[in-house]
């Protein structure tokens, strides 16, 4: 699946606008356009991996960097004390709509368990 086919690929190339929250060599974080919580940020690898089930062992370090970036976002957004939720939807059946791997960082409200 070509990265240029996804909205997030276009965002990475600057062809689509986004509200940046955090950026580094391997990851990029920006605000979700349709927030499901007061804070809703998406963290993506710059590498175009369609979904979490597509990662290989060679991506192990990158996945660590993705989690590190998600924590950094939570810290920047002031969520460290209150808590936050990280979500990865894998596949259409789980609600994934954009096929460029992304971690949702959600915070600023109470969260139910189990999730809907
Ligand atoms: P998922 O359902 O896990 O694939 O999540 C995709 C998320 O991307 C949804 O929460 C959308 O609101 C969000 N989204 C879609 N297009 C954009 C965009 N152009 N900029 C920011 N967020 C977007």
PDB file of C-alpha atoms and ligand atoms in Angstrom:
ATOM      1  CA  UNK A   1       0.000   0.000   0.000  1.00  0.00           C
ATOM      2  CA  UNK A   2       1.597   3.295  -1.065  1.00  0.00           C
ATOM      3  CA  UNK A   3       1.945   5.954   1.604  1.00  0.00           C
ATOM      4  CA  UNK A   4       0.752   8.642  -0.825  1.00  0.00           C
ATOM      5  CA  UNK A   5      -2.640   6.934  -0.712  1.00  0.00           C
ATOM      6  CA  UNK A   6      -3.260   7.908   2.910  1.00  0.00           C
ATOM      7  CA  UNK A   7      -4.199  11.259   4.383  1.00  0.00           C
ATOM      8  CA  UNK A   8      -1.422  10.901   6.954  1.00  0.00           C
ATOM      9  CA  UNK A   9       1.152  10.349   4.207  1.00  0.00           C
ATOM     10  CA  UNK A  10       0.009  13.657   2.698  1.00  0.00           C
ATOM     11  CA  UNK A  11       0.248  15.331   6.116  1.00  0.00           C
ATOM     12  CA  UNK A  12       3.847  14.086   6.502  1.00  0.00           C
ATOM     13  CA  UNK A  13       4.724  15.524   3.086  1.00  0.00           C
ATOM     14  CA  UNK A  14       3.086  18.848   3.971  1.00  0.00           C
ATOM     15  CA  UNK A  15       0.490  18.358   1.238  1.00  0.00           C
ATOM     16  CA  UNK A  16      -2.323  18.421   3.829  1.00  0.00           C
ATOM     17  CA  UNK A  17      -2.490  20.828   6.790  1.00  0.00           C
ATOM     18  CA  UNK A  18      -2.115  19.588  10.374  1.00  0.00           C
ATOM     19  CA  UNK A  19      -1.727  21.065  13.842  1.00  0.00           C
ATOM     20  CA  UNK A  20       1.673  19.845  15.019  1.00  0.00           C
ATOM     21  CA  UNK A  21       2.128  18.884  18.668  1.00  0.00           C
ATOM     22  CA  UNK A  22       5.479  17.046  18.513  1.00  0.00           C
ATOM     23  CA  UNK A  23       7.943  16.078  15.820  1.00  0.00           C
ATOM     24  CA  UNK A  24      11.235  14.231  15.609  1.00  0.00           C
ATOM     25  CA  UNK A  25      13.271  12.308  13.053  1.00  0.00           C
ATOM     26  CA  UNK A  26      11.133   9.163  13.267  1.00  0.00           C
ATOM     27  CA  UNK A  27       7.696  10.310  14.450  1.00  0.00           C
ATOM     28  CA  UNK A  28       5.157  13.101  14.016  1.00  0.00           C
ATOM     29  CA  UNK A  29       2.226  14.057  16.268  1.00  0.00           C
ATOM     30  CA  UNK A  30      -0.732  16.260  15.380  1.00  0.00           C
ATOM     31  CA  UNK A  31      -4.252  17.037  16.627  1.00  0.00           C
ATOM     32  CA  UNK A  32      -7.139  14.815  15.535  1.00  0.00           C
ATOM     33  CA  UNK A  33      -9.629  16.818  13.403  1.00  0.00           C
ATOM     34  CA  UNK A  34     -12.560  15.103  15.099  1.00  0.00           C
ATOM     35  CA  UNK A  35     -11.492  14.948  18.761  1.00  0.00           C
ATOM     36  CA  UNK A  36     -13.018  12.243  20.972  1.00  0.00           C
ATOM     37  CA  UNK A  37     -11.674  13.888  24.152  1.00  0.00           C
ATOM     38  CA  UNK A  38     -10.460  17.371  25.239  1.00  0.00           C
ATOM     39  CA  UNK A  39      -6.959  16.217  24.233  1.00  0.00           C
ATOM     40  CA  UNK A  40      -6.838  13.961  21.163  1.00  0.00           C
ATOM     41  CA  UNK A  41      -3.500  13.720  19.390  1.00  0.00           C
ATOM     42  CA  UNK A  42      -2.370  11.195  16.778  1.00  0.00           C
ATOM     43  CA  UNK A  43       1.231   9.960  16.819  1.00  0.00           C
ATOM     44  CA  UNK A  44       2.524   8.361  13.627  1.00  0.00           C
ATOM     45  CA  UNK A  45       5.801   6.869  12.444  1.00  0.00           C
ATOM     46  CA  UNK A  46       7.263   8.666   9.429  1.00  0.00           C
ATOM     47  CA  UNK A  47       7.687   5.196   7.922  1.00  0.00           C
ATOM     48  CA  UNK A  48       4.421   4.262   6.155  1.00  0.00           C
ATOM     49  CA  UNK A  49       3.355   1.109   8.010  1.00  0.00           C
ATOM     50  CA  UNK A  50      -0.363   0.512   7.256  1.00  0.00           C
ATOM     51  CA  UNK A  51      -1.318  -1.119  10.565  1.00  0.00           C
ATOM     52  CA  UNK A  52       0.208  -2.502  13.760  1.00  0.00           C
ATOM     53  CA  UNK A  53      -0.106  -6.106  12.544  1.00  0.00           C
ATOM     54  CA  UNK A  54       2.263  -5.230   9.670  1.00  0.00           C
ATOM     55  CA  UNK A  55       5.279  -4.508  11.880  1.00  0.00           C
ATOM     56  CA  UNK A  56       8.292  -6.805  11.728  1.00  0.00           C
ATOM     57  CA  UNK A  57      11.120  -7.331  14.204  1.00  0.00           C
ATOM     58  CA  UNK A  58      13.085  -4.702  12.264  1.00  0.00           C
ATOM     59  CA  UNK A  59      10.487  -2.154  13.474  1.00  0.00           C
ATOM     60  CA  UNK A  60      11.021  -2.925  17.176  1.00  0.00           C
ATOM     61  CA  UNK A  61      13.112   0.178  17.839  1.00  0.00           C
ATOM     62  CA  UNK A  62      10.714   2.365  15.851  1.00  0.00           C
ATOM     63  CA  UNK A  63       7.772   1.066  17.920  1.00  0.00           C
ATOM     64  CA  UNK A  64       9.638   2.049  21.075  1.00  0.00           C
ATOM     65  CA  UNK A  65      10.189   5.504  19.626  1.00  0.00           C
ATOM     66  CA  UNK A  66       6.462   5.720  18.844  1.00  0.00           C
ATOM     67  CA  UNK A  67       5.595   4.960  22.483  1.00  0.00           C
ATOM     68  CA  UNK A  68       8.238   7.413  23.664  1.00  0.00           C
ATOM     69  CA  UNK A  69       6.705  10.099  21.410  1.00  0.00           C
ATOM     70  CA  UNK A  70       3.199   9.297  22.746  1.00  0.00           C
ATOM     71  CA  UNK A  71       4.463   9.794  26.311  1.00  0.00           C
ATOM     72  CA  UNK A  72       6.142  13.028  25.254  1.00  0.00           C
ATOM     73  CA  UNK A  73       2.832  14.265  23.821  1.00  0.00           C
ATOM     74  CA  UNK A  74       1.035  13.381  27.074  1.00  0.00           C
ATOM     75  CA  UNK A  75       3.664  15.335  29.004  1.00  0.00           C
ATOM     76  CA  UNK A  76       3.425  18.357  26.659  1.00  0.00           C
ATOM     77  CA  UNK A  77      -0.379  18.287  26.979  1.00  0.00           C
ATOM     78  CA  UNK A  78      -0.230  18.209  30.794  1.00  0.00           C
ATOM     79  CA  UNK A  79      -1.732  14.722  31.111  1.00  0.00           C
ATOM     80  CA  UNK A  80       0.972  13.034  33.191  1.00  0.00           C
ATOM     81  CA  UNK A  81      -0.799  13.524  36.516  1.00  0.00           C
ATOM     82  CA  UNK A  82      -4.408  13.016  35.368  1.00  0.00           C
ATOM     83  CA  UNK A  83      -3.653   9.982  33.205  1.00  0.00           C
ATOM     84  CA  UNK A  84      -4.306   9.296  29.552  1.00  0.00           C
ATOM     85  CA  UNK A  85      -5.273   6.535  27.196  1.00  0.00           C
ATOM     86  CA  UNK A  86      -3.264   5.244  24.225  1.00  0.00           C
ATOM     87  CA  UNK A  87      -5.296   3.472  21.532  1.00  0.00           C
ATOM     88  CA  UNK A  88      -4.252   1.649  18.356  1.00  0.00           C
ATOM     89  CA  UNK A  89      -7.084   0.402  16.174  1.00  0.00           C
ATOM     90  CA  UNK A  90      -5.924  -2.472  13.968  1.00  0.00           C
ATOM     91  CA  UNK A  91      -8.019  -3.153  10.882  1.00  0.00           C
ATOM     92  CA  UNK A  92     -11.431  -1.963   9.757  1.00  0.00           C
ATOM     93  CA  UNK A  93     -13.168  -4.383  12.150  1.00  0.00           C
ATOM     94  CA  UNK A  94     -11.573  -2.554  15.089  1.00  0.00           C
ATOM     95  CA  UNK A  95     -12.473   0.864  13.698  1.00  0.00           C
ATOM     96  CA  UNK A  96      -9.281   1.739  11.810  1.00  0.00           C
ATOM     97  CA  UNK A  97     -10.134   4.198   9.033  1.00  0.00           C
ATOM     98  CA  UNK A  98      -6.704   5.549   8.025  1.00  0.00           C
ATOM     99  CA  UNK A  99      -4.194   2.903   6.987  1.00  0.00           C
ATOM    100  CA  UNK A 100      -1.037   4.584   8.206  1.00  0.00           C
ATOM    101  CA  UNK A 101      -0.266   3.257  11.700  1.00  0.00           C
ATOM    102  CA  UNK A 102      -1.199   5.744  14.420  1.00  0.00           C
ATOM    103  CA  UNK A 103      -1.458   5.903  18.203  1.00  0.00           C
ATOM    104  CA  UNK A 104      -4.342   7.928  19.615  1.00  0.00           C
ATOM    105  CA  UNK A 105      -3.346   9.910  22.741  1.00  0.00           C
ATOM    106  CA  UNK A 106      -6.557  10.729  24.591  1.00  0.00           C
ATOM    107  CA  UNK A 107      -6.946  12.705  27.789  1.00  0.00           C
ATOM    108  CA  UNK A 108      -8.768  15.408  29.694  1.00  0.00           C
ATOM    109  CA  UNK A 109     -11.820  13.387  30.689  1.00  0.00           C
ATOM    110  CA  UNK A 110     -12.838  10.153  32.454  1.00  0.00           C
ATOM    111  CA  UNK A 111     -12.592   6.937  30.410  1.00  0.00           C
ATOM    112  CA  UNK A 112     -14.823   3.902  30.697  1.00  0.00           C
ATOM    113  CA  UNK A 113     -13.567   0.319  30.714  1.00  0.00           C
ATOM    114  CA  UNK A 114     -14.140  -1.827  28.727  1.00  0.00           C
ATOM    115  CA  UNK A 115     -13.889   0.602  25.801  1.00  0.00           C
ATOM    116  CA  UNK A 116     -16.773   0.838  23.324  1.00  0.00           C
TER     117      UNK A 116
HETATM  118  P1  LIG B   1      -8.664   5.365  13.229  1.00  0.00           P
HETATM  119  O1  LIG B   1     -10.172   5.260  13.247  1.00  0.00           O
HETATM  120  O2  LIG B   1      -8.003   4.694  14.380  1.00  0.00           O
HETATM  121  O3  LIG B   1      -8.083   4.959  11.885  1.00  0.00           O
HETATM  122  O4  LIG B   1      -8.353   6.898  13.437  1.00  0.00           O
HETATM  123  C1  LIG B   1      -8.265   7.819  12.395  1.00  0.00           C
HETATM  124  C2  LIG B   1      -8.381   9.200  13.009  1.00  0.00           C
HETATM  125  O5  LIG B   1      -7.863  10.138  12.091  1.00  0.00           O
HETATM  126  C3  LIG B   1      -9.809   9.615  13.351  1.00  0.00           C
HETATM  127  O6  LIG B   1      -9.901   9.896  14.754  1.00  0.00           O
HETATM  128  C4  LIG B   1     -10.018  10.880  12.495  1.00  0.00           C
HETATM  129  O7  LIG B   1     -10.758  11.854  13.170  1.00  0.00           O
HETATM  130  C5  LIG B   1      -8.599  11.329  12.239  1.00  0.00           C
HETATM  131  N1  LIG B   1      -8.366  12.102  11.032  1.00  0.00           N
HETATM  132  C6  LIG B   1      -8.826  11.823   9.778  1.00  0.00           C
HETATM  133  N2  LIG B   1      -8.359  12.743   8.916  1.00  0.00           N
HETATM  134  C7  LIG B   1      -7.588  13.599   9.621  1.00  0.00           C
HETATM  135  C8  LIG B   1      -6.834  14.757   9.294  1.00  0.00           C
HETATM  136  N3  LIG B   1      -6.765  15.232   8.048  1.00  0.00           N
HETATM  137  N4  LIG B   1      -6.161  15.407  10.289  1.00  0.00           N
HETATM  138  C9  LIG B   1      -6.225  14.943  11.555  1.00  0.00           C
HETATM  139  N5  LIG B   1      -6.904  13.858  11.928  1.00  0.00           N
HETATM  140  C10 LIG B   1      -7.593  13.193  10.975  1.00  0.00           C
END
